[in-house]
GROMACS .gro file of C-alpha atoms in nm:
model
  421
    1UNK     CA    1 -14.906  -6.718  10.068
    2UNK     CA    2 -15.229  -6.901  10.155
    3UNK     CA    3 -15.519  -6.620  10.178
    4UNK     CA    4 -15.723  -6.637  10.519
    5UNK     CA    5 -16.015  -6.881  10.570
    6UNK     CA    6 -16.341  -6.619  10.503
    7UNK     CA    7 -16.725  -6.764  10.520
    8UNK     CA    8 -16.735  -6.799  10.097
    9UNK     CA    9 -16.430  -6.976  10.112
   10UNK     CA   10 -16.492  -7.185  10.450
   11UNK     CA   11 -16.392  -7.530  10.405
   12UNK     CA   12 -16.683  -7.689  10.618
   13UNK     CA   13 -16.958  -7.441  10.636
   14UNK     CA   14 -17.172  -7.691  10.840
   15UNK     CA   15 -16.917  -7.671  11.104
   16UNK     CA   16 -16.914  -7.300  11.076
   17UNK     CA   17 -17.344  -7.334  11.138
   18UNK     CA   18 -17.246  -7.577  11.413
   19UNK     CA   19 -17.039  -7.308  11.569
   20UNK     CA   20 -17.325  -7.016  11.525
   21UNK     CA   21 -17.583  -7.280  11.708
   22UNK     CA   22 -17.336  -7.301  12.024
   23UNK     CA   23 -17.257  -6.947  12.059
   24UNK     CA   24 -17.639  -6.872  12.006
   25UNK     CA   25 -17.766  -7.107  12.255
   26UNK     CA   26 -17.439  -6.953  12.506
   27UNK     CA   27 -17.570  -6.619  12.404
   28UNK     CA   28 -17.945  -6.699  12.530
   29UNK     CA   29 -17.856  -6.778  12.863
   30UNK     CA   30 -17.838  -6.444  12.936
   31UNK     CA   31 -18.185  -6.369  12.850
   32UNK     CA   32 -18.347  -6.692  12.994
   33UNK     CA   33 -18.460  -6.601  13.353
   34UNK     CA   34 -18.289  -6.685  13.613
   35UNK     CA   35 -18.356  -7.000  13.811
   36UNK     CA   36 -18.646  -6.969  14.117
   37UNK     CA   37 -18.486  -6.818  14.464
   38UNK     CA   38 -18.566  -7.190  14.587
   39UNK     CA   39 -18.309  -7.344  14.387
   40UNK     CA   40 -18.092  -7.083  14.393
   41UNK     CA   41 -17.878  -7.154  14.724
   42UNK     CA   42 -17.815  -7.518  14.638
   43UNK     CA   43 -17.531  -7.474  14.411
   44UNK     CA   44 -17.317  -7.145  14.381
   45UNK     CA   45 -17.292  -6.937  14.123
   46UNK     CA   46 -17.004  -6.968  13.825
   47UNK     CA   47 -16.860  -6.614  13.792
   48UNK     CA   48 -16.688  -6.364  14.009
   49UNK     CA   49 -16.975  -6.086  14.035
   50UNK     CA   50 -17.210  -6.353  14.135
   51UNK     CA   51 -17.027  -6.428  14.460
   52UNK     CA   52 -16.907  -6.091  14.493
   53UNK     CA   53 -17.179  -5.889  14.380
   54UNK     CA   54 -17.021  -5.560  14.612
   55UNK     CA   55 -16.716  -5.521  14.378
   56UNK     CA   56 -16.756  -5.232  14.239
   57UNK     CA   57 -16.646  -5.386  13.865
   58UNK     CA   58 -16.916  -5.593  13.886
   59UNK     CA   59 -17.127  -5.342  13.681
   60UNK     CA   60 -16.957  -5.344  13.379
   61UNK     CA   61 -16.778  -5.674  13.365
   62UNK     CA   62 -17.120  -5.853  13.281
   63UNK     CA   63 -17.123  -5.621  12.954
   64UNK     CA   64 -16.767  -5.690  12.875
   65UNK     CA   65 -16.831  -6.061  12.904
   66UNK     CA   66 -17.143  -5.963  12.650
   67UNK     CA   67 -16.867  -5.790  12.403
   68UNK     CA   68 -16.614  -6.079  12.421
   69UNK     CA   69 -16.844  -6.337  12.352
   70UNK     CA   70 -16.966  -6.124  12.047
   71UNK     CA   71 -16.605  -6.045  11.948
   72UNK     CA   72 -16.524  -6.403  11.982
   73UNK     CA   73 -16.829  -6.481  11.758
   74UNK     CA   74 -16.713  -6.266  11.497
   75UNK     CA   75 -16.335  -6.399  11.517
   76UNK     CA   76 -16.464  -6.699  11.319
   77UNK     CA   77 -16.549  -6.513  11.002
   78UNK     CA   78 -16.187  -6.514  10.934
   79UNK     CA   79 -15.928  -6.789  11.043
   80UNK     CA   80 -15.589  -6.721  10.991
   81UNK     CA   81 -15.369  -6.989  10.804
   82UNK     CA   82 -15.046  -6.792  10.659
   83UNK     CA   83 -14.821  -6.694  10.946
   84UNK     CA   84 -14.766  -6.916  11.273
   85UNK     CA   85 -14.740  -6.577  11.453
   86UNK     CA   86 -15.081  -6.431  11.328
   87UNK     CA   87 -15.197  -6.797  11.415
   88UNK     CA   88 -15.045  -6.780  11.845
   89UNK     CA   89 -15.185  -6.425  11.847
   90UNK     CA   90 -15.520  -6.477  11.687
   91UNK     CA   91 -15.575  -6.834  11.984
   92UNK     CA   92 -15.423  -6.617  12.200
   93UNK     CA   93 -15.674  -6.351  12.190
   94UNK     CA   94 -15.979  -6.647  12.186
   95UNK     CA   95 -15.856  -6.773  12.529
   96UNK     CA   96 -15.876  -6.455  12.671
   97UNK     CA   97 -16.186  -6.369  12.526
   98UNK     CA   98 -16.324  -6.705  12.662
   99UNK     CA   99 -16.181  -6.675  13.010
  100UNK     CA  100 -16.309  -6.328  13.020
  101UNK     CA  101 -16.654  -6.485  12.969
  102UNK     CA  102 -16.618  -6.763  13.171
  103UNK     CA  103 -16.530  -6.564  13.491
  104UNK     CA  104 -16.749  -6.270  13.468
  105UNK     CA  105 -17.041  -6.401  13.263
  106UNK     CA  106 -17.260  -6.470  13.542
  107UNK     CA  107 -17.555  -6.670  13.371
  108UNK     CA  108 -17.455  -6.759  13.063
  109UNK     CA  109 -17.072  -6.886  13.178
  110UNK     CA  110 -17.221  -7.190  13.297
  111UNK     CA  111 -17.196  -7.227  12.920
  112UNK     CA  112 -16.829  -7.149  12.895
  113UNK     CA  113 -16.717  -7.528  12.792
  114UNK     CA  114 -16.893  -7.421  12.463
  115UNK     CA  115 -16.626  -7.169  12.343
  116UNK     CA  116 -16.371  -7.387  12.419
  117UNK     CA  117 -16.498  -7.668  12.164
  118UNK     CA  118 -16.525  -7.416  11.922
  119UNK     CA  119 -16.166  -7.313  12.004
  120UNK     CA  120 -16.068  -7.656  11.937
  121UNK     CA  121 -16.246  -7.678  11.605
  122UNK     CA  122 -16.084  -7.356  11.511
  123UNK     CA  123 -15.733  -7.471  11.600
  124UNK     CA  124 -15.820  -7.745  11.353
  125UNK     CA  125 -15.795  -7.559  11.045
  126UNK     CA  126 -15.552  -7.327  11.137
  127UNK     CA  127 -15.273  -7.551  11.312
  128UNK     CA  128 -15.125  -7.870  11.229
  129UNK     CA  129 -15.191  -8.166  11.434
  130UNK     CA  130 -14.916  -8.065  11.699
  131UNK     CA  131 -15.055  -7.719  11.753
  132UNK     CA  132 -15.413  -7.871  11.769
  133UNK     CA  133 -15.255  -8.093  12.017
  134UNK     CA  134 -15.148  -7.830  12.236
  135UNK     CA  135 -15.449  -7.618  12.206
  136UNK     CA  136 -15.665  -7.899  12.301
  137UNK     CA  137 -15.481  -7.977  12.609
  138UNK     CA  138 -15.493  -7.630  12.689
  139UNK     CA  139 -15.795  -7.587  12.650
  140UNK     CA  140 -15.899  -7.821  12.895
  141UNK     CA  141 -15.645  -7.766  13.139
  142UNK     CA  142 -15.787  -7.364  13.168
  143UNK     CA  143 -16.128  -7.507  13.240
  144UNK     CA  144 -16.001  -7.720  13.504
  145UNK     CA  145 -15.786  -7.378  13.665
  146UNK     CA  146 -16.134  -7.208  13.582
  147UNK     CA  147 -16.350  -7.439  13.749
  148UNK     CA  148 -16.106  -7.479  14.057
  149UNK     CA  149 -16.089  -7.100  14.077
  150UNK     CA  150 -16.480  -7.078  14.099
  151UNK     CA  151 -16.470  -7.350  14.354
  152UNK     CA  152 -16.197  -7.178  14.548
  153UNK     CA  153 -16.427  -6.858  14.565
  154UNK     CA  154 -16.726  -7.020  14.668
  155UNK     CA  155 -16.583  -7.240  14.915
  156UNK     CA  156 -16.627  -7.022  15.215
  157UNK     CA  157 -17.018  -6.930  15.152
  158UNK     CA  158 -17.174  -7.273  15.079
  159UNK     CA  159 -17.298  -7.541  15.317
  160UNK     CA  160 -17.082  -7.862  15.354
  161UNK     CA  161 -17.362  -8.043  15.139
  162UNK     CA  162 -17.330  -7.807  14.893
  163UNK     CA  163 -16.949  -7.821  14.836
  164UNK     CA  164 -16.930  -8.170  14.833
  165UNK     CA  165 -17.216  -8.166  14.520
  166UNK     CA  166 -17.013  -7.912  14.347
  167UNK     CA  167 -16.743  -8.132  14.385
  168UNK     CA  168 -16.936  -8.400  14.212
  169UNK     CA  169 -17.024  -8.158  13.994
  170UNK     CA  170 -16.659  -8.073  13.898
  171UNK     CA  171 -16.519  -8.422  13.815
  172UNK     CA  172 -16.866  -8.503  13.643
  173UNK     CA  173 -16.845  -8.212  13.423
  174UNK     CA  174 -16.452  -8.205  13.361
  175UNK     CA  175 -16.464  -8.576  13.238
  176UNK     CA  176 -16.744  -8.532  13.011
  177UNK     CA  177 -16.586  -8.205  12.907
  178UNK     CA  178 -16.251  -8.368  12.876
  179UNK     CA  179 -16.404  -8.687  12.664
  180UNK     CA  180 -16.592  -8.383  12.425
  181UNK     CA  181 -16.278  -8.240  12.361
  182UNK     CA  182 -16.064  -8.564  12.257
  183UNK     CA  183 -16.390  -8.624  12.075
  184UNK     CA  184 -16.431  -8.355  11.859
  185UNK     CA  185 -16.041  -8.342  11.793
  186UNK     CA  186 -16.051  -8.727  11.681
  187UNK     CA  187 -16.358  -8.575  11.445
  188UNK     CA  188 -16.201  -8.308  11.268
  189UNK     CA  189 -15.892  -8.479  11.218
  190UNK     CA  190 -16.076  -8.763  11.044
  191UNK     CA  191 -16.256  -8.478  10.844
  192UNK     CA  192 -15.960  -8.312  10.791
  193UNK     CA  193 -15.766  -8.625  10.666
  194UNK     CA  194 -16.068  -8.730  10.438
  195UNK     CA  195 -16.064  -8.382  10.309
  196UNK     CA  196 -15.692  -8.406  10.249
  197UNK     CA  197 -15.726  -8.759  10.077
  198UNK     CA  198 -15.979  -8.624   9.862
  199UNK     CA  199 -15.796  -8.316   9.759
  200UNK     CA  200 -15.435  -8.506   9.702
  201UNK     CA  201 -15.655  -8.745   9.485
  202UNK     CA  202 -15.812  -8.448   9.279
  203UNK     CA  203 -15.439  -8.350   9.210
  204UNK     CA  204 -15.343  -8.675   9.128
  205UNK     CA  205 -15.619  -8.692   8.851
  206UNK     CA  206 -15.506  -8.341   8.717
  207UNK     CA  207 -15.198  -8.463   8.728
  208UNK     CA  208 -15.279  -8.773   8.499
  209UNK     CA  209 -15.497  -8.576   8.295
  210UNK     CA  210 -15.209  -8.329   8.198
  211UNK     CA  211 -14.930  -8.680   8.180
  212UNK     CA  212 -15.209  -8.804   7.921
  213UNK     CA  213 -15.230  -8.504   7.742
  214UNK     CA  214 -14.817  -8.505   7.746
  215UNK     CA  215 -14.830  -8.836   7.630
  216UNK     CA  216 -15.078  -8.746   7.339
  217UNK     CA  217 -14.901  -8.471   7.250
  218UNK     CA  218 -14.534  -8.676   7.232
  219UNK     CA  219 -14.729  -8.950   7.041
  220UNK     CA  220 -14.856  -8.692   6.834
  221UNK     CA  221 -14.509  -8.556   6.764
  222UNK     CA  222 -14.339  -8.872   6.720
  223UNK     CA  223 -14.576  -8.974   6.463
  224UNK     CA  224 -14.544  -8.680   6.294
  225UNK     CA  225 -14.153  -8.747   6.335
  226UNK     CA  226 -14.197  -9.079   6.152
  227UNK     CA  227 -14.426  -8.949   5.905
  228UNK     CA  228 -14.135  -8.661   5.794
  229UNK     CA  229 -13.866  -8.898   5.837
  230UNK     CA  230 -14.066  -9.126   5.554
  231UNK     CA  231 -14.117  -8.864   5.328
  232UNK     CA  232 -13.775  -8.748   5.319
  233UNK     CA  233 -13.606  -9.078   5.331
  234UNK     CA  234 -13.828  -9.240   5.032
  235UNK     CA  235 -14.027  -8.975   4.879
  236UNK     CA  236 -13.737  -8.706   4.886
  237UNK     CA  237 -13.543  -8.908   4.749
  238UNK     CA  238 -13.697  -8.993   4.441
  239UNK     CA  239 -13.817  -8.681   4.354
  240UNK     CA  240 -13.493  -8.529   4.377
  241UNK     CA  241 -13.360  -8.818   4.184
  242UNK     CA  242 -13.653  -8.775   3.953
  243UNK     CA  243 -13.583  -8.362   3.897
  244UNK     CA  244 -13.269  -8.447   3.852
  245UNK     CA  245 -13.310  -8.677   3.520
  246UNK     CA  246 -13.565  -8.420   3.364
  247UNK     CA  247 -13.360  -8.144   3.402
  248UNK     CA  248 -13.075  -8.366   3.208
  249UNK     CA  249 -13.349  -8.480   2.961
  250UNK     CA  250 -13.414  -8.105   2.868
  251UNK     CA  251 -13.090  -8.030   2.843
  252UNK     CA  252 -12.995  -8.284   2.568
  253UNK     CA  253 -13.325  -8.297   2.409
  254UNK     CA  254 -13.195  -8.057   2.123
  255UNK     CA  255 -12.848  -8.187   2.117
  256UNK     CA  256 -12.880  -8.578   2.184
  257UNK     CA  257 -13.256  -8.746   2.170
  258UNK     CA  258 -13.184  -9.042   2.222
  259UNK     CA  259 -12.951  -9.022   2.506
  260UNK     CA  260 -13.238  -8.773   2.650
  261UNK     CA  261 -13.546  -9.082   2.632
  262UNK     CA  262 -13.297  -9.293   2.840
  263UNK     CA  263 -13.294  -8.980   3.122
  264UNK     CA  264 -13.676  -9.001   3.079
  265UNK     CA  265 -13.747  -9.340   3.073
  266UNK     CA  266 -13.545  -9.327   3.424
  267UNK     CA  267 -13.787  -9.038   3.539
  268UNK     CA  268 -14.071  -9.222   3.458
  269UNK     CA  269 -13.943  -9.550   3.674
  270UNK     CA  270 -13.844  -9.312   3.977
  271UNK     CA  271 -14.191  -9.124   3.928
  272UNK     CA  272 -14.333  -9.460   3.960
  273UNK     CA  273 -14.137  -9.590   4.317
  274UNK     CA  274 -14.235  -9.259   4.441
  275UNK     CA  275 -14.601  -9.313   4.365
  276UNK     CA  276 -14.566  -9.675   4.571
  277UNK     CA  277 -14.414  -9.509   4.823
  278UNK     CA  278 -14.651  -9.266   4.883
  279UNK     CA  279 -14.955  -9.530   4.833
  280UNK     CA  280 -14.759  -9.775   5.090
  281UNK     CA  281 -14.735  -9.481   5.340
  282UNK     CA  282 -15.061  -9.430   5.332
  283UNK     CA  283 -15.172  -9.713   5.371
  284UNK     CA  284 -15.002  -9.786   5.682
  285UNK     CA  285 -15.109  -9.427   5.839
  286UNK     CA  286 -15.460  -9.517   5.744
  287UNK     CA  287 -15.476  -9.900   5.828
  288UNK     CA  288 -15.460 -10.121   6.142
  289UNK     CA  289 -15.446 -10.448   6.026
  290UNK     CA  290 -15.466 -10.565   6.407
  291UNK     CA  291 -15.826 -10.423   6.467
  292UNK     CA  292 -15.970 -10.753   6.258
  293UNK     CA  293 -15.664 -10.954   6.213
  294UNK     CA  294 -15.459 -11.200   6.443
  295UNK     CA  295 -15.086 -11.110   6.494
  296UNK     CA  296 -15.028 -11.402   6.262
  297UNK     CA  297 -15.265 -11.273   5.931
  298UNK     CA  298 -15.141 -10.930   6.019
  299UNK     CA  299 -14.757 -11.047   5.992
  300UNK     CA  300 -14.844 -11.265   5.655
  301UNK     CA  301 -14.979 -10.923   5.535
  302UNK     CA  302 -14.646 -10.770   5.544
  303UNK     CA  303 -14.495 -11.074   5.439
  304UNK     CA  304 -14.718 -11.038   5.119
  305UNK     CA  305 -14.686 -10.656   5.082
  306UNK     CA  306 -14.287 -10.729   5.106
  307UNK     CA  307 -14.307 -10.986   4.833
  308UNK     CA  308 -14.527 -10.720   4.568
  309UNK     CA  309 -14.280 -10.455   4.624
  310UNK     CA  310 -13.926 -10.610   4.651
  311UNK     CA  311 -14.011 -10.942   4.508
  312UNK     CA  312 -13.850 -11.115   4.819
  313UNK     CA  313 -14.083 -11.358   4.973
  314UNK     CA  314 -13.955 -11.369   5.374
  315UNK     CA  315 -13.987 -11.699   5.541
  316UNK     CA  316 -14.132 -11.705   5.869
  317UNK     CA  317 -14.222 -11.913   6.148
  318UNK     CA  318 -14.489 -11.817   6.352
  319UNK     CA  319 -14.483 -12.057   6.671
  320UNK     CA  320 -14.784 -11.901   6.922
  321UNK     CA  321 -14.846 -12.113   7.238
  322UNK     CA  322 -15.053 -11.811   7.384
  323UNK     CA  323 -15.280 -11.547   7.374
  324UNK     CA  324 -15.128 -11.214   7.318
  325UNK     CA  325 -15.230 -10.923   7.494
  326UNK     CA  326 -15.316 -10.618   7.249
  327UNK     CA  327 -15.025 -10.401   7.358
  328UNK     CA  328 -14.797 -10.693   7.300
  329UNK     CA  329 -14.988 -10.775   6.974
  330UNK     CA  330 -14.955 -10.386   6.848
  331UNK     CA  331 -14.587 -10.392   6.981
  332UNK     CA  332 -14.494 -10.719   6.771
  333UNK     CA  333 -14.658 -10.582   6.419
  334UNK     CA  334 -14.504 -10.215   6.436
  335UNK     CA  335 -14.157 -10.372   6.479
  336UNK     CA  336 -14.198 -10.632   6.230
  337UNK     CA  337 -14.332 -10.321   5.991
  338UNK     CA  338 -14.026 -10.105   6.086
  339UNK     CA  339 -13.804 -10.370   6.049
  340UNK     CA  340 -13.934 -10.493   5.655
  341UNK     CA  341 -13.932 -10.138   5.549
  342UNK     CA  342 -13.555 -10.067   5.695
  343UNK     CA  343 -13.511 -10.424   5.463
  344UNK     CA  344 -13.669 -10.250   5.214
  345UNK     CA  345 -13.524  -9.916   5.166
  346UNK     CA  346 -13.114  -9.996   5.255
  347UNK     CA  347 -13.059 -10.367   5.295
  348UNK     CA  348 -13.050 -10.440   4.944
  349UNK     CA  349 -13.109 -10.791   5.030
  350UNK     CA  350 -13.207 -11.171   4.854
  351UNK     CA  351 -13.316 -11.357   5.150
  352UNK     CA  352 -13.557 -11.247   5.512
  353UNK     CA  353 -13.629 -11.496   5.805
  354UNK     CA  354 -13.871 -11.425   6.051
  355UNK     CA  355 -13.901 -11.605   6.353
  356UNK     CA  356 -14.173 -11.544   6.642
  357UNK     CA  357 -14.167 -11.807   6.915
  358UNK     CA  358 -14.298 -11.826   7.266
  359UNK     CA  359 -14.223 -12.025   7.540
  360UNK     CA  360 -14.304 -12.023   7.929
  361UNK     CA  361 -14.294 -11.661   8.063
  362UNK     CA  362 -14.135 -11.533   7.759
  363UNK     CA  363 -14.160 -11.382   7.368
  364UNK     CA  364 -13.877 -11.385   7.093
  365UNK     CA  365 -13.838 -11.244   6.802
  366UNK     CA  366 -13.625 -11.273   6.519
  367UNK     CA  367 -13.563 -11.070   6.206
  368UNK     CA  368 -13.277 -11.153   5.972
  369UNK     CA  369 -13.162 -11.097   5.661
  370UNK     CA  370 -12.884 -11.093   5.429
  371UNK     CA  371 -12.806 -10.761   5.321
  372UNK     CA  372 -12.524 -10.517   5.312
  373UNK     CA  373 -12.540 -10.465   5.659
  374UNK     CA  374 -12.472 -10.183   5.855
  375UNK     CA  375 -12.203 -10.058   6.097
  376UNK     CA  376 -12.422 -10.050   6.451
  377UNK     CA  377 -12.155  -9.811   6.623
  378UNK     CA  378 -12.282  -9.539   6.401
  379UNK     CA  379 -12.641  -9.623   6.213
  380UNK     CA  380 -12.834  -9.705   6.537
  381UNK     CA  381 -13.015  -9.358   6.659
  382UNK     CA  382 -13.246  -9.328   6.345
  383UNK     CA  383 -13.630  -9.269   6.386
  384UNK     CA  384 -13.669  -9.654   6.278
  385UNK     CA  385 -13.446  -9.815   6.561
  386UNK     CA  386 -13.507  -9.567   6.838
  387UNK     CA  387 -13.897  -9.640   6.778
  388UNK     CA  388 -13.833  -9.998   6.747
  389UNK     CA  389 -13.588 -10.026   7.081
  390UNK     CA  390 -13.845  -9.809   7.284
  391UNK     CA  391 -14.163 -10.011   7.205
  392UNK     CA  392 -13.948 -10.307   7.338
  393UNK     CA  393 -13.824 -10.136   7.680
  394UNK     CA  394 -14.150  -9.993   7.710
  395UNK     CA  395 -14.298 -10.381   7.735
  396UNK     CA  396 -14.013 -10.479   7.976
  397UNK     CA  397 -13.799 -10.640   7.708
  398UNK     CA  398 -13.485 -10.664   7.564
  399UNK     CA  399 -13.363 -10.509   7.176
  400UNK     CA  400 -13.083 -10.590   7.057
  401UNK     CA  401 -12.899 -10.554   6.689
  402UNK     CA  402 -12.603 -10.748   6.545
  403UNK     CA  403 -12.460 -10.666   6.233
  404UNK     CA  404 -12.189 -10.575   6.052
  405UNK     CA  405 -12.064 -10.435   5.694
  406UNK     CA  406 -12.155 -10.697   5.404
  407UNK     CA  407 -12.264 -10.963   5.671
  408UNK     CA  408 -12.659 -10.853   5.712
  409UNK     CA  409 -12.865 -10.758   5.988
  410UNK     CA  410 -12.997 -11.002   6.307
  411UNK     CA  411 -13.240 -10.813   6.550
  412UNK     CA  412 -13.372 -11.036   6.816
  413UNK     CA  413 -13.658 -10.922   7.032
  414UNK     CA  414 -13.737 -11.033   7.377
  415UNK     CA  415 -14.014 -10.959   7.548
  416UNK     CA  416 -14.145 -11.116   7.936
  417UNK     CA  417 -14.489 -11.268   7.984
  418UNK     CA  418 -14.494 -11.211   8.323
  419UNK     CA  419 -14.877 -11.242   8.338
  420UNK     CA  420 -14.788 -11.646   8.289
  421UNK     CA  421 -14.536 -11.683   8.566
   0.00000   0.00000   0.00000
């Protein structure tokens, strides 16, 4: 539930000063002295007690005009904005606190029009653009039944000139009041809609902020995926393979020597691999070849690094009729990386083609090679592929795998330039 507007929490304090200035300025023109006697008779006066000064309420409605006005003044410390009823109840009240001026005010009720601007501006934060509608329509339809009233009243004791100048001075009045009204209600709801814009934008940036941070944080974790999923696929495995041979080496040490320096000689080759592994996981945590290198260089450094560790040279063909952008660029080398160490680790393979071609509104690329091959109904949701097939559909593109037991592995890349069409 949305807590009432107070003066610390007013959304527009110089509208709440605004307000202050207009009642003060109503307020004083019931100390200012009156006009002189000679000006008096040419228009009437604008309450009830001043053409009926024998009524014998006329004493005390001039101080309960003086108490509404300041009860009215108060009512603007604290707007409602919670419940539509508290909302009809709380305009209700300032209409009857302003007509209760406006008919018995004497002096300062020529001043009436006042309050009801300041009802309008109040309706503005409180009701949506219907109710501020309605409460500006009101509003000026009561000073028009006011005014008419008064003029009713005074009919009978003015001259002929005189009515037909407070005549002129109805319709002159009630269209400039009318025009303040539509006025000020076209003003706040151009504040009111800036202020909206502004705040909706505010929450939209909050909103990115925390979709970054969400996005850090998955990157994080998916790294950290990769990064476990390496060190239990290649790591894990040697060591265990590794523990495995010295346990059998101490075992026949006593009984068979000789048999036990094979098992060692085989822990020392699987302590090696699992050093390279480590020292070629590190390297590509710690190393972005793409920071100083074209796509091209970067891919002939895998190439290279493939060659020194499987002694498999791939053959690519690098065909680049345009510019990358970065994210493409970045894209391109992590799937070429993933790909060559999938190769690497289960493939088992003699031969690697890499193909990366563009043409008009469009990038390709192949990966092929020879290997066992894999069945894709089952060995497609590892860490490798899934990261693979989402930095594709995250670009737009297509992924897509073919292979097959004993008949190698094909995956074909495509990817849309759409900044060249």
């Amino acid at each position: 539930m949305s807590r009432p507007i107070e003066i610390k929490k007013h959304p527009f304090p110089s509208l709440l000063y605004l307000e202050w200035t207009l009642l003060a300025i109503t307020a004083l023109t019931a100390v200012i002295p009156p006009p002189l006697r000679r000006f008096r008779p040419k228009l009437p006066e604008l309450s009830i007690c001043g053409a009926f000064p024998d009524l014998s309420v006329c004493s005390i409605l001039p101080e309960l005009s003086i108490y509404s006005l300041i009860i009215f003044a108060l009512m603007g410390l604290r707007l409602p904005r919670n419940n539509q009823t508290t909302k009809i109840i709380y305009t209700a009240i300032e209409i009857l606190l302003i007509l209760i001026v406006g008919l018995f005010g004497e002096r300062f009720a020529r001043l009436f029009p006042f309050l009801y601007i300041i009802l309008v501006t109040r309706s503005c934060l409180i009701f949506q653009l219907n109710g501020r509608l309605f409460v500006t329509a009101l509003s000026f339809a009561l000073f028009l039944v006011t005014t008419q009233l008064k003029y009713q009243l005074f009919n009978f004791q003015a001259s002929p000139q005189a009515q037909e100048r407070y005549r002129f001075l109805i319709l002159n009045s009630s269209l400039v009041f009318g025009l303040s009204l539509v006025f000020v209600l076209l003003m706040m709801n151009a504040v009111l809609s800036e202020r909206q814009s502004r705040e909706k934008l505010a929450l939209a940036n909050d909103k990115l902020r925390q979709y970054a941070m969400q996005i850090e944080n998955q990157a994080t974790l998916e790294e950290r995926n990769r990064i476990a999923r390496e060190i239990h696929d290649s790591l894990g495995h040697s060591l265990t393979a590794l523990n495995l041979q010295l346990e059998t080496a101490l075992k026949l040490w006593q009984s068979n020597p000789g048999k036990a320096e094979t098992f060692l000689a085989t822990a020392k080759e699987l302590g090696s691999k699992a050093l390279k592994d480590v020292r070629q996981s590190v390297s590509t945590m710690r190393y972005n070849p793409l920071q100083e290198q074209s796509l091209e260089d970067a891919i002939a450094s895998l190439s290279e690094n493939f060659h020194r560790f499987n002694g498999i040279l791939p053959i690519y063909q690098i065909n680049l009729e345009y510019s990358l952008p970065p994210e493409i660029n970045t894209a391109i080398y992590r799937i070429t990386q993933e790909s060559l160490t999938n190769i690497s680790k289960y493939a088992y393979a003699t031969e690697v083609k890499l193909e990366l071609t563009t043409t008009k509104g469009n990038l390709r690329l192949i990966i092929q090679d020879n290997g066992k091959g894999f069945d894709v109904g089952q060995n497609t949701t590892g860490f490798g592929l899934h990261s693979m097939r989402d930095r594709t559909l995250a670009l737009g593109g297509q992924f897509n795998i073919n292979s097959a037991l004993g008949s190698g592995c094909k995956i074909t890349v495509n990817i849309p330039l759409t900044w060249l069409t």
